[in-house]
Amino acid sequence: MAGPKSSSKSSPTSSETSVAVSTLWKSYLDQTPDRLKFIDAFLAFIVLSGVLQFVYCVLVTNFPFNAFLAGFASSVGQFVLTASLRAQVNPENRSEFKEVSPERAFADFALGSIVLHFFVFNFLG
Amino acid sequence: MIWQFSWLLLAATAQAASLSLQSPRFTISASDATQLRSDTLSLTKKPEPLTLGATDTLKLTFQITESDEGKGVQPHQTFLRFYDKESGEEGIQPVRVTPGGKAKFELNMMRPPASIPPTTHNPLEVSLILGSFVHAPAQYDLFDLYIPASQTPAEHPDEASFHVLPTIKHTFRPEQKSPPQSISAVFAAAVLSPWLVLIGLWSKIGVRVPNLFSISIVPFTALLGAFEVLLVWYWVDLKLGQVLLYGGILTIPTVFAGKQALYATGEWRAGRK
């Protein structure tokens, strides 16, 4: 999963770990462009959605099973597509994705999302 | 024409000839040749049932004639039928008839023929069956006969398949039920809560979309929205063929709109950078 490139490293001891985490977080908030944060918010939303669906399935019931699979698969699939979009659009990754322009990445994202939604709606029933 | 009709008539009259049984007599004698019972058989009324012990012998004599001339005739088939009405068992015994129509049949219980069916304590109905190519067939009920009971016949190996098999009782897993409405409502709210989180985060980030309604990208976003609407419509109503058709039709303008929109955004990105 692509993450923001920052200069902090995590340390072995727990207080140093918490310091490192907070430094990481501060650095993320300061250095990440707004557009990437926008995509990150969407990623967090997708993860939260998927986790809650899974919790419901485990706690309450998996009936109807196809609906659970469709919903969970949509979370996972959308997460994968969005993460790959974020990786390709991130300006700091330009060296890795020379032949893919951000526009092309977005077009791929849109097409992939539509196909994913088609299969999800098919299975939802 | 007249000739053929006359032959037909002759054949018909020949066919009309029927067989009749003359002077049927029976004799039951013991193993030491003493006569136990002897009588003529009446064709209209059956006699008292005959009883044969394990060592007795039954002798039956009769003559078969053509009814109108009284001439003795040898029919093509002469059978004695032993029939147990209770169990349904039957045995057929062919009887030898001389060309003059005289017939004699002997049943020795010490050496019974294979044609006697398995018997219980019920009597066997004995009848004479005559068949012929040139006469009308005839059947005469002669008498009832008690003979010693035989061993029960062996059960046929396929016997079980001729009876109704036991009913198969299927047990099914109980139907899956939905959880109670209240729990469903709570979890529905829980699963929709990430939308609130998303809106909160997006408002905090304060995303700028200066060119959202620009003429170059509105067709593209509108067509993408149209795709989503098509998919929801497919979920509620459409069939697969229809959604694929409409989707295919929508793809064509989307491709052009997309190329145009993304070219514009590329230019803005390059221009801004």
GROMACS .gro file of C-alpha atoms in nm:
model
  398
    1MET     CA    1   0.000   0.000   0.000
    2ALA     CA    2   0.145   0.334  -0.091
    3GLY     CA    3   0.205   0.567   0.195
    4PRO     CA    4   0.334   0.921   0.220
    5LYS     CA    5   0.711   0.941   0.210
    6SER     CA    6   0.832   1.103   0.528
    7SER     CA    7   1.167   1.129   0.696
    8SER     CA    8   1.068   0.995   1.041
    9LYS     CA    9   1.169   0.647   1.151
   10SER     CA   10   1.000   0.439   1.428
   11SER     CA   11   1.212   0.366   1.739
   12PRO     CA   12   1.227   0.050   1.954
   13THR     CA   13   1.115   0.181   2.301
   14SER     CA   14   0.750   0.254   2.367
   15SER     CA   15   0.775   0.621   2.456
   16GLU     CA   16   1.003   0.673   2.164
   17THR     CA   17   0.750   0.481   1.956
   18SER     CA   18   0.470   0.712   2.061
   19VAL     CA   19   0.694   1.012   1.991
   20ALA     CA   20   0.776   0.866   1.653
   21VAL     CA   21   0.413   0.803   1.575
   22SER     CA   22   0.312   1.156   1.664
   23THR     CA   23   0.601   1.293   1.462
   24LEU     CA   24   0.491   1.076   1.171
   25TRP     CA   25   0.139   1.200   1.200
   26LYS     CA   26   0.245   1.565   1.218
   27SER     CA   27   0.471   1.519   0.923
   28TYR     CA   28   0.190   1.353   0.729
   29LEU     CA   29  -0.045   1.640   0.802
   30ASP     CA   30   0.212   1.902   0.706
   31GLN     CA   31   0.373   1.753   0.405
   32THR     CA   32   0.101   1.565   0.224
   33PRO     CA   33  -0.068   1.762  -0.050
   34ASP     CA   34  -0.438   1.825  -0.003
   35ARG     CA   35  -0.539   1.615  -0.298
   36LEU     CA   36  -0.362   1.311  -0.156
   37LYS     CA   37  -0.526   1.373   0.180
   38PHE     CA   38  -0.856   1.380  -0.005
   39ILE     CA   39  -0.786   1.036  -0.145
   40ASP     CA   40  -0.663   0.917   0.196
   41ALA     CA   41  -0.990   1.023   0.356
   42PHE     CA   42  -1.172   0.818   0.096
   43LEU     CA   43  -0.945   0.521   0.169
   44ALA     CA   44  -1.016   0.549   0.541
   45PHE     CA   45  -1.387   0.560   0.464
   46ILE     CA   46  -1.364   0.243   0.255
   47VAL     CA   47  -1.168   0.059   0.524
   48LEU     CA   48  -1.416   0.161   0.791
   49SER     CA   49  -1.709   0.049   0.574
   50GLY     CA   50  -1.553  -0.290   0.508
   51VAL     CA   51  -1.464  -0.348   0.872
   52LEU     CA   52  -1.815  -0.263   0.990
   53GLN     CA   53  -1.972  -0.497   0.734
   54PHE     CA   54  -1.742  -0.775   0.846
   55VAL     CA   55  -1.820  -0.710   1.212
   56TYR     CA   56  -2.191  -0.736   1.136
   57CYS     CA   57  -2.138  -1.061   0.951
   58VAL     CA   58  -1.942  -1.210   1.240
   59LEU     CA   59  -2.161  -1.077   1.522
   60VAL     CA   60  -2.513  -1.102   1.390
   61THR     CA   61  -2.565  -1.317   1.082
   62ASN     CA   62  -2.424  -1.389   0.740
   63PHE     CA   63  -2.770  -1.409   0.585
   64PRO     CA   64  -2.800  -1.330   0.298
   65PHE     CA   65  -2.449  -1.442   0.227
   66ASN     CA   66  -2.435  -1.309  -0.127
   67ALA     CA   67  -2.516  -0.961  -0.005
   68PHE     CA   68  -2.233  -0.974   0.246
   69LEU     CA   69  -1.989  -1.097  -0.016
   70ALA     CA   70  -2.097  -0.828  -0.260
   71GLY     CA   71  -2.064  -0.551  -0.002
   72PHE     CA   72  -1.734  -0.669   0.136
   73ALA     CA   73  -1.591  -0.729  -0.209
   74SER     CA   74  -1.693  -0.382  -0.312
   75SER     CA   75  -1.502  -0.240  -0.014
   76VAL     CA   76  -1.193  -0.441  -0.088
   77GLY     CA   77  -1.201  -0.379  -0.462
   78GLN     CA   78  -1.261  -0.010  -0.428
   79PHE     CA   79  -0.979   0.014  -0.177
   80VAL     CA   80  -0.739  -0.152  -0.417
   81LEU     CA   81  -0.840   0.074  -0.704
   82THR     CA   82  -0.817   0.390  -0.497
   83ALA     CA   83  -0.485   0.293  -0.350
   84SER     CA   84  -0.340   0.230  -0.692
   85LEU     CA   85  -0.478   0.565  -0.809
   86ARG     CA   86  -0.314   0.738  -0.515
   87ALA     CA   87   0.016   0.567  -0.585
   88GLN     CA   88   0.012   0.668  -0.948
   89VAL     CA   89  -0.101   1.024  -0.885
   90ASN     CA   90   0.146   1.099  -0.606
   91PRO     CA   91   0.401   1.347  -0.745
   92GLU     CA   92   0.674   1.193  -0.534
   93ASN     CA   93   0.631   0.864  -0.723
   94ARG     CA   94   0.688   1.021  -1.062
   95SER     CA   95   1.009   0.828  -1.112
   96GLU     CA   96   0.825   0.494  -1.071
   97PHE     CA   97   0.538   0.574  -1.305
   98LYS     CA   98   0.700   0.745  -1.597
   99GLU     CA   99   0.475   0.610  -1.867
  100VAL     CA  100   0.151   0.656  -1.676
  101SER     CA  101   0.024   1.008  -1.650
  102PRO     CA  102  -0.208   1.101  -1.363
  103GLU     CA  103  -0.486   1.148  -1.614
  104ARG     CA  104  -0.437   0.798  -1.746
  105ALA     CA  105  -0.437   0.674  -1.385
  106PHE     CA  106  -0.766   0.846  -1.323
  107ALA     CA  107  -0.917   0.701  -1.640
  108ASP     CA  108  -0.808   0.354  -1.531
  109PHE     CA  109  -0.955   0.419  -1.188
  110ALA     CA  110  -1.287   0.527  -1.336
  111LEU     CA  111  -1.310   0.230  -1.570
  112GLY     CA  112  -1.208  -0.016  -1.298
  113SER     CA  113  -1.460   0.131  -1.057
  114ILE     CA  114  -1.744   0.101  -1.305
  115VAL     CA  115  -1.661  -0.261  -1.383
  116LEU     CA  116  -1.631  -0.336  -1.008
  117HIS     CA  117  -1.967  -0.175  -0.941
  118PHE     CA  118  -2.124  -0.378  -1.219
  119PHE     CA  119  -2.005  -0.704  -1.069
  120VAL     CA  120  -2.101  -0.596  -0.719
  121PHE     CA  121  -2.455  -0.501  -0.824
  122ASN     CA  122  -2.479  -0.828  -1.014
  123PHE     CA  123  -2.396  -1.025  -0.705
  124LEU     CA  124  -2.594  -0.812  -0.465
  125GLY     CA  125  -2.922  -0.953  -0.583
  126MET     CA  126  -6.773  -6.251  -5.651
  127ILE     CA  127  -7.048  -6.503  -5.569
  128TRP     CA  128  -6.787  -6.782  -5.540
  129GLN     CA  129  -6.583  -6.585  -5.281
  130PHE     CA  130  -6.894  -6.514  -5.080
  131SER     CA  131  -6.990  -6.881  -5.078
  132TRP     CA  132  -6.645  -6.986  -4.952
  133LEU     CA  133  -6.667  -6.725  -4.682
  134LEU     CA  134  -7.009  -6.854  -4.585
  135LEU     CA  135  -6.878  -7.210  -4.569
  136ALA     CA  136  -6.587  -7.104  -4.352
  137ALA     CA  137  -6.826  -6.909  -4.130
  138THR     CA  138  -7.052  -7.207  -4.083
  139ALA     CA  139  -6.748  -7.422  -4.009
  140GLN     CA  140  -6.635  -7.160  -3.756
  141ALA     CA  141  -6.977  -7.160  -3.603
  142ALA     CA  142  -6.930  -7.526  -3.508
  143SER     CA  143  -6.876  -7.554  -3.136
  144LEU     CA  144  -6.731  -7.817  -2.911
  145SER     CA  145  -6.921  -8.000  -2.643
  146LEU     CA  146  -6.821  -8.226  -2.357
  147GLN     CA  147  -6.978  -8.569  -2.343
  148SER     CA  148  -7.003  -8.803  -2.046
  149PRO     CA  149  -6.745  -8.661  -1.808
  150ARG     CA  150  -6.679  -8.906  -1.523
  151PHE     CA  151  -6.445  -8.906  -1.228
  152THR     CA  152  -6.326  -9.177  -0.993
  153ILE     CA  153  -6.129  -9.140  -0.670
  154SER     CA  154  -5.956  -9.458  -0.562
  155ALA     CA  155  -5.726  -9.532  -0.271
  156SER     CA  156  -5.373  -9.669  -0.297
  157ASP     CA  157  -5.501 -10.024  -0.266
  158ALA     CA  158  -5.736  -9.969  -0.564
  159THR     CA  159  -6.054  -9.953  -0.355
  160GLN     CA  160  -6.296  -9.702  -0.499
  161LEU     CA  161  -6.371  -9.417  -0.265
  162ARG     CA  162  -6.598  -9.206  -0.480
  163SER     CA  163  -6.718  -9.221  -0.837
  164ASP     CA  164  -6.970  -9.010  -1.027
  165THR     CA  165  -7.058  -8.840  -1.351
  166LEU     CA  166  -7.009  -8.467  -1.374
  167SER     CA  167  -7.297  -8.240  -1.460
  168LEU     CA  168  -7.210  -7.942  -1.676
  169THR     CA  169  -7.469  -7.725  -1.508
  170LYS     CA  170  -7.400  -7.787  -1.143
  171LYS     CA  171  -7.073  -7.858  -0.966
  172PRO     CA  172  -7.073  -8.169  -0.747
  173GLU     CA  173  -6.969  -8.175  -0.382
  174PRO     CA  174  -6.600  -8.084  -0.357
  175LEU     CA  175  -6.371  -8.377  -0.417
  176THR     CA  176  -6.107  -8.465  -0.160
  177LEU     CA  177  -5.784  -8.644  -0.238
  178GLY     CA  178  -5.568  -8.787   0.035
  179ALA     CA  179  -5.192  -8.810   0.012
  180THR     CA  180  -5.207  -9.160  -0.140
  181ASP     CA  181  -5.528  -9.136  -0.343
  182THR     CA  182  -5.565  -9.125  -0.720
  183LEU     CA  183  -5.816  -8.924  -0.923
  184LYS     CA  184  -5.916  -9.051  -1.267
  185LEU     CA  185  -6.108  -8.829  -1.507
  186THR     CA  186  -6.255  -8.942  -1.842
  187PHE     CA  187  -6.457  -8.754  -2.099
  188GLN     CA  188  -6.521  -8.723  -2.473
  189ILE     CA  189  -6.516  -8.413  -2.687
  190THR     CA  190  -6.759  -8.392  -2.979
  191GLU     CA  191  -6.879  -8.139  -3.226
  192SER     CA  192  -7.213  -8.025  -3.099
  193ASP     CA  193  -7.425  -8.053  -3.413
  194GLU     CA  194  -7.316  -8.396  -3.538
  195GLY     CA  195  -7.202  -8.563  -3.220
  196LYS     CA  196  -6.884  -8.670  -3.396
  197GLY     CA  197  -6.579  -8.709  -3.178
  198VAL     CA  198  -6.315  -8.447  -3.250
  199GLN     CA  199  -5.963  -8.384  -3.128
  200PRO     CA  200  -5.926  -8.015  -3.044
  201HIS     CA  201  -5.590  -7.851  -3.086
  202GLN     CA  202  -5.560  -7.763  -2.717
  203THR     CA  203  -5.706  -7.939  -2.418
  204PHE     CA  204  -5.604  -7.815  -2.078
  205LEU     CA  205  -5.707  -7.879  -1.721
  206ARG     CA  206  -5.672  -7.569  -1.510
  207PHE     CA  207  -5.617  -7.595  -1.134
  208TYR     CA  208  -5.683  -7.256  -0.976
  209ASP     CA  209  -5.664  -7.146  -0.613
  210LYS     CA  210  -5.885  -6.840  -0.588
  211GLU     CA  211  -5.751  -6.728  -0.250
  212SER     CA  212  -5.383  -6.719  -0.334
  213GLY     CA  213  -5.414  -6.670  -0.709
  214GLU     CA  214  -5.189  -6.969  -0.784
  215GLU     CA  215  -5.278  -7.165  -1.095
  216GLY     CA  216  -5.146  -7.469  -1.278
  217ILE     CA  217  -5.218  -7.586  -1.634
  218GLN     CA  218  -5.207  -7.951  -1.723
  219PRO     CA  219  -5.236  -8.052  -2.092
  220VAL     CA  220  -5.457  -8.360  -2.146
  221ARG     CA  221  -5.395  -8.609  -2.425
  222VAL     CA  222  -5.705  -8.656  -2.645
  223THR     CA  223  -5.738  -8.935  -2.903
  224PRO     CA  224  -5.839  -8.843  -3.259
  225GLY     CA  225  -6.183  -8.974  -3.170
  226GLY     CA  226  -6.216  -8.718  -2.898
  227LYS     CA  227  -6.176  -8.954  -2.600
  228ALA     CA  228  -5.961  -8.826  -2.315
  229LYS     CA  229  -5.836  -8.976  -1.989
  230PHE     CA  230  -5.648  -8.795  -1.710
  231GLU     CA  231  -5.501  -8.948  -1.395
  232LEU     CA  232  -5.377  -8.757  -1.092
  233ASN     CA  233  -5.181  -8.974  -0.849
  234MET     CA  234  -5.106  -8.780  -0.529
  235MET     CA  235  -4.809  -9.004  -0.453
  236ARG     CA  236  -4.648  -8.873  -0.773
  237PRO     CA  237  -4.814  -8.540  -0.845
  238PRO     CA  238  -4.736  -8.376  -1.179
  239ALA     CA  239  -4.537  -8.053  -1.183
  240SER     CA  240  -4.838  -7.863  -1.310
  241ILE     CA  241  -5.020  -7.876  -0.973
  242PRO     CA  242  -4.985  -7.533  -0.813
  243PRO     CA  243  -4.881  -7.477  -0.450
  244THR     CA  244  -5.186  -7.536  -0.231
  245THR     CA  245  -5.300  -7.435   0.114
  246HIS     CA  246  -5.612  -7.562   0.290
  247ASN     CA  247  -5.828  -7.389   0.026
  248PRO     CA  248  -5.979  -7.591  -0.258
  249LEU     CA  249  -5.858  -7.581  -0.618
  250GLU     CA  250  -6.116  -7.497  -0.881
  251VAL     CA  251  -6.070  -7.742  -1.166
  252SER     CA  252  -6.186  -7.640  -1.512
  253LEU     CA  253  -6.142  -7.776  -1.864
  254ILE     CA  254  -6.028  -7.537  -2.138
  255LEU     CA  255  -6.061  -7.633  -2.504
  256GLY     CA  256  -5.903  -7.441  -2.790
  257SER     CA  257  -5.931  -7.509  -3.161
  258PHE     CA  258  -5.855  -7.340  -3.494
  259VAL     CA  259  -6.187  -7.441  -3.644
  260HIS     CA  260  -6.419  -7.439  -3.347
  261ALA     CA  261  -6.525  -7.176  -3.100
  262PRO     CA  262  -6.331  -7.216  -2.774
  263ALA     CA  263  -6.495  -7.364  -2.470
  264GLN     CA  264  -6.438  -7.367  -2.097
  265TYR     CA  265  -6.616  -7.593  -1.849
  266ASP     CA  266  -6.598  -7.557  -1.469
  267LEU     CA  267  -6.581  -7.914  -1.352
  268PHE     CA  268  -6.540  -7.938  -0.972
  269ASP     CA  269  -6.358  -7.814  -0.665
  270LEU     CA  270  -6.074  -8.028  -0.539
  271TYR     CA  271  -5.911  -8.049  -0.198
  272ILE     CA  272  -5.563  -8.188  -0.203
  273PRO     CA  273  -5.302  -8.195   0.074
  274ALA     CA  274  -5.133  -7.863   0.139
  275SER     CA  275  -4.795  -7.815  -0.022
  276GLN     CA  276  -4.492  -7.633   0.111
  277THR     CA  277  -4.517  -7.260   0.068
  278PRO     CA  278  -4.354  -7.152  -0.258
  279ALA     CA  279  -4.022  -6.972  -0.236
  280GLU     CA  280  -4.049  -6.595  -0.255
  281HIS     CA  281  -3.951  -6.457  -0.591
  282PRO     CA  282  -3.628  -6.257  -0.567
  283ASP     CA  283  -3.796  -5.954  -0.722
  284GLU     CA  284  -4.097  -5.971  -0.487
  285ALA     CA  285  -3.996  -5.665  -0.287
  286SER     CA  286  -3.992  -5.445  -0.593
  287PHE     CA  287  -4.359  -5.511  -0.660
  288HIS     CA  288  -4.472  -5.357  -0.335
  289VAL     CA  289  -4.484  -4.998  -0.232
  290LEU     CA  290  -4.151  -4.893  -0.082
  291PRO     CA  291  -4.153  -4.707   0.249
  292THR     CA  292  -4.208  -4.333   0.220
  293ILE     CA  293  -3.885  -4.137   0.230
  294LYS     CA  294  -3.901  -3.871   0.497
  295HIS     CA  295  -3.688  -3.577   0.397
  296THR     CA  296  -3.562  -3.343   0.662
  297PHE     CA  297  -3.463  -2.998   0.556
  298ARG     CA  298  -3.247  -2.742   0.725
  299PRO     CA  299  -3.472  -2.472   0.868
  300GLU     CA  300  -3.500  -2.156   0.660
  301GLN     CA  301  -3.249  -1.885   0.742
  302LYS     CA  302  -3.421  -1.595   0.910
  303SER     CA  303  -3.335  -1.229   0.911
  304PRO     CA  304  -3.234  -1.087   1.250
  305PRO     CA  305  -3.484  -0.868   1.435
  306GLN     CA  306  -3.561  -0.528   1.286
  307SER     CA  307  -3.405  -0.335   1.572
  308ILE     CA  308  -3.068  -0.504   1.539
  309SER     CA  309  -3.082  -0.461   1.164
  310ALA     CA  310  -3.158  -0.092   1.208
  311VAL     CA  311  -2.872  -0.041   1.452
  312PHE     CA  312  -2.623  -0.209   1.227
  313ALA     CA  313  -2.756  -0.034   0.918
  314ALA     CA  314  -2.689   0.295   1.092
  315ALA     CA  315  -2.345   0.171   1.196
  316VAL     CA  316  -2.252   0.072   0.843
  317LEU     CA  317  -2.367   0.406   0.703
  318SER     CA  318  -2.175   0.602   0.964
  319PRO     CA  319  -1.850   0.601   0.763
  320TRP     CA  320  -2.022   0.842   0.522
  321LEU     CA  321  -2.040   1.093   0.805
  322VAL     CA  322  -1.675   1.032   0.879
  323LEU     CA  323  -1.591   1.088   0.514
  324ILE     CA  324  -1.787   1.409   0.489
  325GLY     CA  325  -1.624   1.532   0.811
  326LEU     CA  326  -1.275   1.455   0.686
  327TRP     CA  327  -1.336   1.607   0.346
  328SER     CA  328  -1.472   1.925   0.494
  329LYS     CA  329  -1.170   1.944   0.725
  330ILE     CA  330  -0.930   1.899   0.437
  331GLY     CA  331  -1.110   2.169   0.249
  332VAL     CA  332  -1.068   2.040  -0.098
  333ARG     CA  333  -1.057   2.292  -0.378
  334VAL     CA  334  -1.226   2.205  -0.702
  335PRO     CA  335  -1.199   2.527  -0.898
  336ASN     CA  336  -1.281   2.377  -1.232
  337LEU     CA  337  -1.554   2.131  -1.138
  338PHE     CA  338  -1.817   2.292  -1.354
  339SER     CA  339  -1.593   2.382  -1.644
  340ILE     CA  340  -1.734   2.295  -1.980
  341SER     CA  341  -1.450   2.060  -2.067
  342ILE     CA  342  -1.503   1.817  -1.784
  343VAL     CA  343  -1.876   1.837  -1.712
  344PRO     CA  344  -1.970   1.591  -1.992
  345PHE     CA  345  -1.720   1.340  -1.857
  346THR     CA  346  -1.837   1.360  -1.497
  347ALA     CA  347  -2.198   1.358  -1.611
  348LEU     CA  348  -2.142   1.042  -1.816
  349LEU     CA  349  -1.965   0.874  -1.528
  350GLY     CA  350  -2.266   0.959  -1.313
  351ALA     CA  351  -2.489   0.819  -1.586
  352PHE     CA  352  -2.298   0.491  -1.569
  353GLU     CA  353  -2.361   0.468  -1.196
  354VAL     CA  354  -2.731   0.543  -1.251
  355LEU     CA  355  -2.742   0.269  -1.515
  356LEU     CA  356  -2.594   0.021  -1.271
  357VAL     CA  357  -2.845   0.106  -1.000
  358TRP     CA  358  -3.122   0.076  -1.259
  359TYR     CA  359  -2.982  -0.267  -1.350
  360TRP     CA  360  -2.994  -0.363  -0.986
  361VAL     CA  361  -3.364  -0.282  -0.955
  362ASP     CA  362  -3.504  -0.348  -1.296
  363LEU     CA  363  -3.296  -0.423  -1.602
  364LYS     CA  364  -3.180  -0.753  -1.739
  365LEU     CA  365  -2.820  -0.840  -1.815
  366GLY     CA  366  -2.850  -0.805  -2.192
  367GLN     CA  367  -3.010  -0.464  -2.158
  368VAL     CA  368  -2.753  -0.326  -1.917
  369LEU     CA  369  -2.467  -0.450  -2.132
  370LEU     CA  370  -2.629  -0.291  -2.438
  371TYR     CA  371  -2.691   0.043  -2.271
  372GLY     CA  372  -2.348   0.034  -2.111
  373GLY     CA  373  -2.191  -0.028  -2.448
  374ILE     CA  374  -2.384   0.261  -2.599
  375LEU     CA  375  -2.282   0.491  -2.313
  376THR     CA  376  -1.916   0.397  -2.348
  377ILE     CA  377  -1.876   0.568  -2.684
  378PRO     CA  378  -1.945   0.929  -2.578
  379THR     CA  379  -1.771   0.862  -2.247
  380VAL     CA  380  -1.448   0.776  -2.422
  381PHE     CA  381  -1.450   1.099  -2.618
  382ALA     CA  382  -1.561   1.309  -2.323
  383GLY     CA  383  -1.297   1.144  -2.110
  384LYS     CA  384  -1.018   1.211  -2.355
  385GLN     CA  385  -1.123   1.573  -2.375
  386ALA     CA  386  -1.164   1.614  -1.999
  387LEU     CA  387  -0.839   1.451  -1.907
  388TYR     CA  388  -0.650   1.644  -2.172
  389ALA     CA  389  -0.787   1.961  -2.018
  390THR     CA  390  -0.690   1.856  -1.668
  391GLY     CA  391  -0.346   1.762  -1.791
  392GLU     CA  392  -0.309   2.107  -1.938
  393TRP     CA  393  -0.418   2.270  -1.614
  394ARG     CA  394  -0.179   2.060  -1.418
  395ALA     CA  395   0.106   2.145  -1.651
  396GLY     CA  396   0.002   2.509  -1.663
  397ARG     CA  397  -0.024   2.533  -1.288
  398LYS     CA  398   0.299   2.355  -1.218
   0.00000   0.00000   0.00000
